[in-house]
PDB file of C-alpha atoms in Angstrom:
ATOM      1  CA  MET A1017     -13.138 -39.188  -4.384  1.00  0.00           C
ATOM      2  CA  SER A1018     -11.639 -39.172  -7.884  1.00  0.00           C
ATOM      3  CA  LYS A1019      -8.493 -37.273  -8.877  1.00  0.00           C
ATOM      4  CA  SER A1020     -10.448 -34.824 -11.088  1.00  0.00           C
ATOM      5  CA  THR A1021     -12.825 -33.985  -8.220  1.00  0.00           C
ATOM      6  CA  VAL A1022      -9.886 -33.350  -5.918  1.00  0.00           C
ATOM      7  CA  VAL A1023      -8.292 -31.027  -8.490  1.00  0.00           C
ATOM      8  CA  ILE A1024     -11.555 -29.101  -8.933  1.00  0.00           C
ATOM      9  CA  LEU A1025     -11.958 -28.649  -5.178  1.00  0.00           C
ATOM     10  CA  VAL A1026      -8.362 -27.450  -4.827  1.00  0.00           C
ATOM     11  CA  ILE A1027      -8.811 -24.970  -7.698  1.00  0.00           C
ATOM     12  CA  ILE A1028     -12.006 -23.543  -6.182  1.00  0.00           C
ATOM     13  CA  GLY A1029     -10.248 -23.377  -2.818  1.00  0.00           C
ATOM     14  CA  CYS A1030      -7.366 -21.452  -4.402  1.00  0.00           C
ATOM     15  CA  VAL A1031      -9.782 -18.939  -5.925  1.00  0.00           C
ATOM     16  CA  LEU A1032     -11.367 -18.393  -2.507  1.00  0.00           C
ATOM     17  CA  LEU A1033      -7.885 -18.140  -0.987  1.00  0.00           C
ATOM     18  CA  ALA A1034      -6.949 -15.392  -3.457  1.00  0.00           C
ATOM     19  CA  VAL A1035     -10.110 -13.476  -2.546  1.00  0.00           C
ATOM     20  CA  ALA A1036      -9.352 -13.915   1.163  1.00  0.00           C
ATOM     21  CA  ASN A1037      -5.761 -12.747   0.666  1.00  0.00           C
ATOM     22  CA  VAL A1038      -6.812  -9.513  -1.038  1.00  0.00           C
ATOM     23  CA  ALA A1039      -9.695  -8.859   1.372  1.00  0.00           C
ATOM     24  CA  LEU A1040      -7.509  -9.432   4.444  1.00  0.00           C
ATOM     25  CA  TRP A1041      -4.860  -7.043   3.128  1.00  0.00           C
ATOM     26  CA  ALA A1042      -7.496  -4.406   2.360  1.00  0.00           C
ATOM     27  CA  SER A1043      -9.071  -4.788   5.785  1.00  0.00           C
ATOM     28  CA  LEU A1044      -5.779  -4.606   7.699  1.00  0.00           C
ATOM     29  CA  ASP A1045      -3.752  -2.113   5.649  1.00  0.00           C
ATOM     30  CA  VAL A1046      -6.124   0.002   3.564  1.00  0.00           C
ATOM     31  CA  PHE A1047      -9.291   0.399   5.627  1.00  0.00           C
ATOM     32  CA  SER A1048      -7.615   0.559   9.045  1.00  0.00           C
ATOM     33  CA  PRO A1049      -7.200   4.316   9.743  1.00  0.00           C
ATOM     34  CA  ASP A1050      -4.028   3.884  11.818  1.00  0.00           C
ATOM     35  CA  ARG A1051      -2.254   1.557   9.385  1.00  0.00           C
ATOM     36  CA  PHE A1052      -3.457   3.618   6.433  1.00  0.00           C
ATOM     37  CA  GLY A1053      -2.149   6.841   7.991  1.00  0.00           C
ATOM     38  CA  ALA A1054       1.244   5.333   8.808  1.00  0.00           C
ATOM     39  CA  SER A1055       1.629   3.893   5.293  1.00  0.00           C
ATOM     40  CA  VAL A1056       0.608   7.122   3.568  1.00  0.00           C
ATOM     41  CA  ALA A1057       3.004   9.144   5.724  1.00  0.00           C
ATOM     42  CA  GLU A1058       5.830   6.698   4.994  1.00  0.00           C
ATOM     43  CA  GLY A1059       5.219   6.930   1.259  1.00  0.00           C
ATOM     44  CA  LEU A1060       4.961  10.732   1.290  1.00  0.00           C
ATOM     45  CA  GLN A1061       8.212  10.971   3.254  1.00  0.00           C
ATOM     46  CA  SER A1062      10.204   8.828   0.839  1.00  0.00           C
ATOM     47  CA  PRO A1063      13.067  10.684  -0.910  1.00  0.00           C
ATOM     48  CA  GLU A1064      11.357  10.413  -4.290  1.00  0.00           C
ATOM     49  CA  ALA A1065       8.034  11.803  -3.032  1.00  0.00           C
ATOM     50  CA  THR A1066       9.564  14.644  -0.996  1.00  0.00           C
ATOM     51  CA  GLU A1067      11.741  15.728  -3.908  1.00  0.00           C
ATOM     52  CA  ALA A1068       8.672  15.732  -6.166  1.00  0.00           C
ATOM     53  CA  MET A1069       6.542  17.721  -3.693  1.00  0.00           C
ATOM     54  CA  ALA A1070       9.171  20.230  -2.588  1.00  0.00           C
ATOM     55  CA  GLY A1071       9.095  22.292  -5.786  1.00  0.00           C
ATOM     56  CA  PRO A1072       5.313  22.804  -5.891  1.00  0.00           C
ATOM     57  CA  ILE A1073       5.294  23.553  -2.146  1.00  0.00           C
ATOM     58  CA  VAL A1074       7.898  26.316  -2.514  1.00  0.00           C
ATOM     59  CA  ASP A1075       6.100  27.707  -5.563  1.00  0.00           C
ATOM     60  CA  GLN A1076       2.756  27.855  -3.746  1.00  0.00           C
ATOM     61  CA  LEU A1077       4.221  29.301  -0.552  1.00  0.00           C
ATOM     62  CA  MET A1078       6.064  31.918  -2.584  1.00  0.00           C
ATOM     63  CA  ALA A1079       3.226  32.551  -5.057  1.00  0.00           C
ATOM     64  CA  GLU A1080       3.251  36.248  -4.094  1.00  0.00           C
ATOM     65  CA  HIS A1081       6.983  36.373  -4.760  1.00  0.00           C
ATOM     66  CA  PRO A1082       7.251  34.746  -8.216  1.00  0.00           C
ATOM     67  CA  ASP A1083      10.549  36.489  -9.099  1.00  0.00           C
ATOM     68  CA  LEU A1084      12.574  34.254  -6.770  1.00  0.00           C
ATOM     69  CA  PRO A1085      16.026  33.725  -8.383  1.00  0.00           C
ATOM     70  CA  PRO A1086      16.462  30.168  -9.776  1.00  0.00           C
ATOM     71  CA  LEU A1087      19.514  29.432  -7.626  1.00  0.00           C
ATOM     72  CA  VAL A1088      17.699  30.608  -4.493  1.00  0.00           C
ATOM     73  CA  ARG A1089      14.580  28.632  -5.365  1.00  0.00           C
ATOM     74  CA  ALA A1090      16.641  25.456  -5.944  1.00  0.00           C
ATOM     75  CA  ALA A1091      18.213  25.795  -2.499  1.00  0.00           C
ATOM     76  CA  ALA A1092      14.810  26.369  -0.902  1.00  0.00           C
ATOM     77  CA  VAL A1093      13.434  23.298  -2.663  1.00  0.00           C
ATOM     78  CA  GLU A1094      16.301  21.156  -1.356  1.00  0.00           C
ATOM     79  CA  ALA A1095      15.713  22.453   2.175  1.00  0.00           C
ATOM     80  CA  VAL A1096      11.973  21.718   2.002  1.00  0.00           C
ATOM     81  CA  ALA A1097      12.593  18.209   0.644  1.00  0.00           C
ATOM     82  CA  TRP A1098      14.948  17.541   3.570  1.00  0.00           C
ATOM     83  CA  MET A1099      12.465  18.932   6.103  1.00  0.00           C
ATOM     84  CA  LEU A1100       9.599  16.848   4.728  1.00  0.00           C
ATOM     85  CA  GLN A1101      11.531  13.673   5.543  1.00  0.00           C
ATOM     86  CA  ARG A1102      11.990  14.562   9.216  1.00  0.00           C
ATOM     87  CA  PRO A1103       9.854  12.774  11.863  1.00  0.00           C
ATOM     88  CA  ALA A1104       8.503  16.122  13.091  1.00  0.00           C
ATOM     89  CA  PHE A1105       6.669  16.432   9.778  1.00  0.00           C
ATOM     90  CA  THR A1106       4.937  13.040  10.030  1.00  0.00           C
ATOM     91  CA  PRO A1107       1.802  14.380  11.841  1.00  0.00           C
ATOM     92  CA  VAL A1108       1.187  16.858   8.995  1.00  0.00           C
ATOM     93  CA  LEU A1109       1.212  14.034   6.450  1.00  0.00           C
ATOM     94  CA  GLU A1110      -0.907  11.791   8.661  1.00  0.00           C
ATOM     95  CA  LYS A1111      -3.485  14.596   8.632  1.00  0.00           C
ATOM     96  CA  THR A1112      -3.526  14.282   4.838  1.00  0.00           C
ATOM     97  CA  ALA A1113      -3.989  10.523   5.236  1.00  0.00           C
ATOM     98  CA  ALA A1114      -6.946  11.077   7.596  1.00  0.00           C
ATOM     99  CA  VAL A1115      -8.717  13.175   4.947  1.00  0.00           C
ATOM    100  CA  ALA A1116      -7.999  10.521   2.319  1.00  0.00           C
ATOM    101  CA  ASN A1117      -9.269   7.718   4.563  1.00  0.00           C
ATOM    102  CA  ALA A1118     -12.482   9.595   5.368  1.00  0.00           C
ATOM    103  CA  THR A1119     -13.029  10.307   1.666  1.00  0.00           C
ATOM    104  CA  MET A1120     -12.447   6.661   0.793  1.00  0.00           C
ATOM    105  CA  THR A1121     -14.564   5.011   3.506  1.00  0.00           C
ATOM    106  CA  THR A1122     -17.457   7.479   3.932  1.00  0.00           C
ATOM    107  CA  SER A1123     -19.749   9.505   1.677  1.00  0.00           C
ATOM    108  CA  ALA A1124     -17.667  12.653   2.264  1.00  0.00           C
ATOM    109  CA  GLN A1125     -15.973  14.242  -0.726  1.00  0.00           C
ATOM    110  CA  ASP A1126     -12.986  16.491  -0.279  1.00  0.00           C
ATOM    111  CA  VAL A1127      -9.758  17.600  -1.902  1.00  0.00           C
ATOM    112  CA  VAL A1128      -6.990  15.223  -0.849  1.00  0.00           C
ATOM    113  CA  GLY A1129      -3.787  17.163  -0.387  1.00  0.00           C
ATOM    114  CA  ILE A1130      -1.253  18.610   2.025  1.00  0.00           C
ATOM    115  CA  ASP A1131      -2.321  21.577   4.139  1.00  0.00           C
ATOM    116  CA  LEU A1132       0.027  24.421   3.219  1.00  0.00           C
ATOM    117  CA  ALA A1133      -0.678  26.296   6.457  1.00  0.00           C
ATOM    118  CA  ASP A1134       0.766  23.334   8.355  1.00  0.00           C
ATOM    119  CA  VAL A1135       3.670  23.192   5.919  1.00  0.00           C
ATOM    120  CA  ALA A1136       4.399  26.900   6.355  1.00  0.00           C
ATOM    121  CA  SER A1137       4.403  26.610  10.140  1.00  0.00           C
ATOM    122  CA  ASN A1138       6.901  23.755   9.941  1.00  0.00           C
ATOM    123  CA  VAL A1139       9.211  24.764   7.097  1.00  0.00           C
ATOM    124  CA  GLY A1140       8.562  28.504   6.695  1.00  0.00           C
ATOM    125  CA  ALA A1141      11.468  29.580   8.907  1.00  0.00           C
ATOM    126  CA  THR A1142      13.813  27.162   7.118  1.00  0.00           C
ATOM    127  CA  VAL A1143      12.763  28.422   3.691  1.00  0.00           C
ATOM    128  CA  VAL A1144      13.279  32.053   4.725  1.00  0.00           C
ATOM    129  CA  GLY A1145      16.643  31.211   6.306  1.00  0.00           C
ATOM    130  CA  VAL A1146      17.924  29.447   3.186  1.00  0.00           C
ATOM    131  CA  ILE A1147      16.728  32.242   0.899  1.00  0.00           C
ATOM    132  CA  SER A1148      18.219  34.936   3.152  1.00  0.00           C
ATOM    133  CA  ALA A1149      21.588  33.173   3.214  1.00  0.00           C
ATOM    134  CA  LEU A1150      21.803  33.419  -0.566  1.00  0.00           C
ATOM    135  CA  ASP A1151      19.940  36.678  -1.178  1.00  0.00           C
ATOM    136  CA  GLU A1152      19.075  39.023   1.687  1.00  0.00           C
ATOM    137  CA  GLU A1153      16.584  41.030  -0.317  1.00  0.00           C
ATOM    138  CA  ALA A1154      14.771  37.908  -1.524  1.00  0.00           C
ATOM    139  CA  GLY A1155      14.820  36.585   2.038  1.00  0.00           C
ATOM    140  CA  ALA A1156      13.175  39.737   3.352  1.00  0.00           C
ATOM    141  CA  LYS A1157      10.463  39.462   0.684  1.00  0.00           C
ATOM    142  CA  ALA A1158       9.931  35.777   1.504  1.00  0.00           C
ATOM    143  CA  GLN A1159       9.556  36.626   5.184  1.00  0.00           C
ATOM    144  CA  THR A1160       6.981  39.281   4.320  1.00  0.00           C
ATOM    145  CA  VAL A1161       5.088  36.858   2.091  1.00  0.00           C
ATOM    146  CA  LEU A1162       4.846  34.192   4.789  1.00  0.00           C
ATOM    147  CA  GLU A1163       3.859  36.682   7.489  1.00  0.00           C
ATOM    148  CA  SER A1164       1.315  38.637   5.499  1.00  0.00           C
ATOM    149  CA  SER A1165      -0.402  36.003   3.412  1.00  0.00           C
ATOM    150  CA  GLU A1166      -3.209  33.818   4.691  1.00  0.00           C
ATOM    151  CA  ILE A1167      -2.297  30.335   3.606  1.00  0.00           C
ATOM    152  CA  ASN A1168      -5.500  28.296   3.531  1.00  0.00           C
ATOM    153  CA  ASP A1169      -4.756  26.293   0.411  1.00  0.00           C
ATOM    154  CA  ARG A1170      -3.649  22.683  -0.079  1.00  0.00           C
ATOM    155  CA  LEU A1171      -1.058  21.118  -2.268  1.00  0.00           C
ATOM    156  CA  GLU A1172      -3.592  19.121  -4.235  1.00  0.00           C
ATOM    157  CA  ILE A1173      -2.927  15.430  -4.869  1.00  0.00           C
ATOM    158  CA  TYR A1174      -6.482  14.409  -5.790  1.00  0.00           C
ATOM    159  CA  GLU A1175      -9.173  16.816  -6.945  1.00  0.00           C
ATOM    160  CA  LYS A1176     -12.487  16.821  -5.133  1.00  0.00           C
ATOM    161  CA  GLY A1177     -14.471  13.741  -6.096  1.00  0.00           C
ATOM    162  CA  SER A1178     -11.545  11.987  -7.830  1.00  0.00           C
ATOM    163  CA  PHE A1179     -10.246   9.947  -4.895  1.00  0.00           C
ATOM    164  CA  PRO A1180     -11.407   6.284  -4.985  1.00  0.00           C
ATOM    165  CA  GLN A1181     -14.509   5.744  -2.850  1.00  0.00           C
ATOM    166  CA  LEU A1182     -14.700   2.236  -1.401  1.00  0.00           C
ATOM    167  CA  ARG A1183     -17.248   2.614   1.372  1.00  0.00           C
ATOM    168  CA  GLN A1184     -19.129  -0.613   0.624  1.00  0.00           C
ATOM    169  CA  LEU A1185     -15.935  -2.599   0.210  1.00  0.00           C
ATOM    170  CA  SER A1186     -14.547  -1.251   3.499  1.00  0.00           C
ATOM    171  CA  ASN A1187     -17.583  -2.680   5.315  1.00  0.00           C
ATOM    172  CA  LEU A1188     -17.497  -5.943   3.397  1.00  0.00           C
ATOM    173  CA  SER A1189     -13.779  -6.772   3.391  1.00  0.00           C
ATOM    174  CA  PRO A1190     -13.462  -8.229   6.947  1.00  0.00           C
ATOM    175  CA  TRP A1191     -16.385 -10.612   6.349  1.00  0.00           C
ATOM    176  CA  LEU A1192     -15.157 -11.459   2.860  1.00  0.00           C
ATOM    177  CA  ALA A1193     -11.701 -12.304   4.225  1.00  0.00           C
ATOM    178  CA  LEU A1194     -13.173 -14.509   6.962  1.00  0.00           C
ATOM    179  CA  LEU A1195     -15.753 -16.367   4.860  1.00  0.00           C
ATOM    180  CA  ALA A1196     -13.503 -16.859   1.818  1.00  0.00           C
ATOM    181  CA  GLY A1197     -10.642 -18.015   4.037  1.00  0.00           C
ATOM    182  CA  LEU A1198     -12.809 -20.516   5.907  1.00  0.00           C
ATOM    183  CA  GLY A1199     -14.283 -21.710   2.613  1.00  0.00           C
ATOM    184  CA  ALA A1200     -10.824 -22.303   1.149  1.00  0.00           C
ATOM    185  CA  ILE A1201      -9.668 -24.220   4.233  1.00  0.00           C
ATOM    186  CA  ALA A1202     -12.823 -26.346   4.218  1.00  0.00           C
ATOM    187  CA  LEU A1203     -12.368 -27.300   0.556  1.00  0.00           C
ATOM    188  CA  PHE A1204      -8.692 -28.160   1.069  1.00  0.00           C
ATOM    189  CA  VAL A1205      -9.531 -30.350   4.081  1.00  0.00           C
ATOM    190  CA  VAL A1206     -12.346 -32.162   2.244  1.00  0.00           C
ATOM    191  CA  ALA A1207     -10.121 -32.744  -0.800  1.00  0.00           C
ATOM    192  CA  ASP A1208      -7.284 -34.121   1.326  1.00  0.00           C
ATOM    193  CA  LEU A1209      -9.424 -36.340   3.594  1.00  0.00           C
ATOM    194  CA  ARG A1210     -11.704 -37.779   0.903  1.00  0.00           C
ATOM    195  CA  ALA A1211      -9.133 -38.303  -1.816  1.00  0.00           C
ATOM    196  CA  GLN A1212      -8.185 -41.826  -2.892  1.00  0.00           C
ATOM    197  CA  ASN A1213      -4.535 -40.697  -2.906  1.00  0.00           C
ATOM    198  CA  GLN A1214      -4.117 -38.361   0.058  1.00  0.00           C
ATOM    199  CA  HIS A1215      -0.451 -37.694  -0.651  1.00  0.00           C
ATOM    200  CA  ALA A1216      -1.274 -36.474  -4.159  1.00  0.00           C
ATOM    201  CA  ALA A1217      -4.121 -34.332  -2.812  1.00  0.00           C
ATOM    202  CA  LEU A1218      -1.835 -32.747  -0.221  1.00  0.00           C
ATOM    203  CA  LYS A1219       0.725 -32.056  -2.932  1.00  0.00           C
ATOM    204  CA  TYR A1220      -1.908 -30.365  -5.122  1.00  0.00           C
ATOM    205  CA  THR A1221      -2.979 -28.275  -2.132  1.00  0.00           C
ATOM    206  CA  GLY A1222       0.557 -27.113  -1.311  1.00  0.00           C
ATOM    207  CA  VAL A1223       1.380 -26.266  -4.915  1.00  0.00           C
ATOM    208  CA  GLY A1224      -1.982 -24.540  -5.327  1.00  0.00           C
ATOM    209  CA  ILE A1225      -1.404 -22.317  -2.291  1.00  0.00           C
ATOM    210  CA  MET A1226       2.080 -21.349  -3.516  1.00  0.00           C
ATOM    211  CA  VAL A1227       0.875 -20.573  -7.047  1.00  0.00           C
ATOM    212  CA  THR A1228      -2.106 -18.621  -5.694  1.00  0.00           C
ATOM    213  CA  ALA A1229       0.146 -16.480  -3.502  1.00  0.00           C
ATOM    214  CA  GLY A1230       2.467 -15.642  -6.390  1.00  0.00           C
ATOM    215  CA  LEU A1231      -0.184 -15.047  -9.039  1.00  0.00           C
ATOM    216  CA  THR A1232      -2.389 -12.961  -6.760  1.00  0.00           C
ATOM    217  CA  PHE A1233       0.479 -10.581  -6.049  1.00  0.00           C
ATOM    218  CA  LEU A1234       1.717 -10.414  -9.652  1.00  0.00           C
ATOM    219  CA  LEU A1235      -1.781  -9.725 -11.031  1.00  0.00           C
ATOM    220  CA  PHE A1236      -3.218  -7.557  -8.268  1.00  0.00           C
ATOM    221  CA  ALA A1237      -0.295  -5.195  -7.524  1.00  0.00           C
ATOM    222  CA  PRO A1238      -0.390  -3.517 -10.990  1.00  0.00           C
ATOM    223  CA  VAL A1239      -4.186  -3.131 -10.658  1.00  0.00           C
ATOM    224  CA  VAL A1240      -3.761  -1.260  -7.358  1.00  0.00           C
ATOM    225  CA  GLN A1241      -1.086   0.973  -8.891  1.00  0.00           C
ATOM    226  CA  ALA A1242      -3.214   1.778 -11.948  1.00  0.00           C
ATOM    227  CA  ALA A1243      -6.370   2.434  -9.891  1.00  0.00           C
ATOM    228  CA  ALA A1244      -4.552   4.820  -7.542  1.00  0.00           C
ATOM    229  CA  GLN A1245      -2.991   6.838 -10.378  1.00  0.00           C
ATOM    230  CA  ASN A1246      -5.953   6.698 -12.763  1.00  0.00           C
ATOM    231  CA  ASN A1247      -7.465  10.102 -11.898  1.00  0.00           C
ATOM    232  CA  ILE A1248      -4.184  12.005 -11.588  1.00  0.00           C
ATOM    233  CA  VAL A1249      -3.039  14.076 -14.568  1.00  0.00           C
ATOM    234  CA  ASN A1250      -0.224  15.930 -12.795  1.00  0.00           C
ATOM    235  CA  PRO A1251       3.002  13.949 -13.451  1.00  0.00           C
ATOM    236  CA  VAL A1252       4.518  15.211 -10.177  1.00  0.00           C
ATOM    237  CA  MET A1253       1.615  13.854  -8.165  1.00  0.00           C
ATOM    238  CA  GLN A1254       1.775  10.580 -10.092  1.00  0.00           C
ATOM    239  CA  ILE A1255       5.279  10.145  -8.671  1.00  0.00           C
ATOM    240  CA  VAL A1256       4.033  10.972  -5.167  1.00  0.00           C
ATOM    241  CA  VAL A1257       1.087   8.565  -5.336  1.00  0.00           C
ATOM    242  CA  GLY A1258       3.331   5.898  -6.866  1.00  0.00           C
ATOM    243  CA  GLN A1259       5.571   6.035  -3.794  1.00  0.00           C
ATOM    244  CA  VAL A1260       2.590   5.758  -1.447  1.00  0.00           C
ATOM    245  CA  VAL A1261       1.186   2.793  -3.362  1.00  0.00           C
ATOM    246  CA  SER A1262       4.600   1.110  -3.200  1.00  0.00           C
ATOM    247  CA  VAL A1263       4.324   1.060   0.598  1.00  0.00           C
ATOM    248  CA  PHE A1264       0.892  -0.582   0.444  1.00  0.00           C
ATOM    249  CA  VAL A1265       2.035  -3.068  -2.206  1.00  0.00           C
ATOM    250  CA  ARG A1266       5.004  -3.975  -0.006  1.00  0.00           C
ATOM    251  CA  GLY A1267       2.579  -4.961   2.761  1.00  0.00           C
ATOM    252  CA  PHE A1268       0.624  -7.105   0.314  1.00  0.00           C
ATOM    253  CA  ALA A1269       3.880  -8.686  -0.896  1.00  0.00           C
ATOM    254  CA  ILE A1270       4.813  -9.670   2.668  1.00  0.00           C
ATOM    255  CA  GLN A1271       1.368 -11.163   3.259  1.00  0.00           C
ATOM    256  CA  SER A1272       1.532 -13.082  -0.039  1.00  0.00           C
ATOM    257  CA  LEU A1273       5.024 -14.316   0.830  1.00  0.00           C
ATOM    258  CA  LEU A1274       3.742 -15.683   4.144  1.00  0.00           C
ATOM    259  CA  LEU A1275       0.994 -17.483   2.222  1.00  0.00           C
ATOM    260  CA  PHE A1276       3.618 -18.880  -0.155  1.00  0.00           C
ATOM    261  CA  PHE A1277       5.559 -20.298   2.806  1.00  0.00           C
ATOM    262  CA  ILE A1278       2.375 -21.911   4.159  1.00  0.00           C
ATOM    263  CA  GLY A1279       2.047 -23.749   0.846  1.00  0.00           C
ATOM    264  CA  LEU A1280       5.707 -24.750   1.062  1.00  0.00           C
ATOM    265  CA  ILE A1281       5.177 -26.084   4.592  1.00  0.00           C
ATOM    266  CA  VAL A1282       2.250 -28.176   3.332  1.00  0.00           C
ATOM    267  CA  LEU A1283       4.541 -29.674   0.659  1.00  0.00           C
ATOM    268  CA  LEU A1284       7.267 -30.404   3.204  1.00  0.00           C
ATOM    269  CA  ILE A1285       4.771 -32.111   5.524  1.00  0.00           C
ATOM    270  CA  ASN A1286       3.535 -34.203   2.623  1.00  0.00           C
ATOM    271  CA  HIS A1287       7.103 -35.080   1.653  1.00  0.00           C
ATOM    272  CA  ALA A1288       7.856 -36.155   5.230  1.00  0.00           C
ATOM    273  CA  LYS A1289       4.735 -38.348   5.262  1.00  0.00           C
ATOM    274  CA  VAL A1290       5.749 -40.007   1.987  1.00  0.00           C
ATOM    275  CA  LYS A1291       9.237 -40.687   3.344  1.00  0.00           C
ATOM    276  CA  SER A1292       7.824 -42.191   6.535  1.00  0.00           C
ATOM    277  CA  VAL A1293       5.552 -44.520   4.571  1.00  0.00           C
ATOM    278  CA  GLU A1294       8.289 -45.788   2.233  1.00  0.00           C
ATOM    279  CA  PRO A1295      10.300 -47.730   4.882  1.00  0.00           C
ATOM    280  CA  ALA A1296       7.161 -49.467   6.136  1.00  0.00           C
ATOM    281  CA  THR A1297       6.212 -50.422   2.587  1.00  0.00           C
ATOM    282  CA  ASN A1298       9.716 -51.724   1.875  1.00  0.00           C
ATOM    283  CA  ASN A1299       9.711 -53.793   5.091  1.00  0.00           C
ATOM    284  CA  GLN A1300       6.391 -55.373   4.202  1.00  0.00           C
ATOM    285  CA  ALA A1301       7.682 -56.198   0.724  1.00  0.00           C
ATOM    286  CA  THR A1302      10.831 -57.782   2.207  1.00  0.00           C
ATOM    287  CA  THR A1303       8.806 -59.868   4.673  1.00  0.00           C
TER     288      THR A1303
END
């Protein structure tokens, strides 16, 4: 097999490998309800996301008490941001993730956001306590607001119908990862076994895998970020979604890094083979 044919096979294999890399990540991290819920909760509980959400949460909980003094509101916001980061709040955010996952992988359409009734039951007492410590009268009003109002609203992150719907891709991604991965491996094996210079072919394969891992991450990560934030006009929620996407991108970065190391291992194996052949060649030349 000529050098140009080997290069073409390796390039096609690298394209299939990139497809397999993305599809495997989507199947394991995005379309798996458990992994998706854990990643969304982690992103929503980051300091940046909780600080961004705390203000709107306080404003919506205290919508019937809009004259809250600025100093009191700031303290309440800090308290809510701290509470959102606590492990006890994780189930509330995982509930948000469950709605998002169902919207993404089924035909259901719903508002994706945080249930304020759940928020009130978890942070209401803290908010009232903080407000009361700074202003007793405001605290009494806040207590009345939380007790008397029926909180059935959500802190909206995505409007109804604006969350990405990937139902077909969620069904296809496991098969795409498997078939593309097997196709890439098959092409690499054929190129290496049939090449006139197997050491060169193995070197092309190792370098190709490493380059594919790096380029796939560098090109695909910004696409994921842009797609997730595309339908969000609220700058606060753009921050929140950005933090969630960062968690998912981190998982893809780890997977791509593992792929990079596989390519490096292939190069090291090839290097070891070349080194082992050199002494034999030198001995034959000496003889």
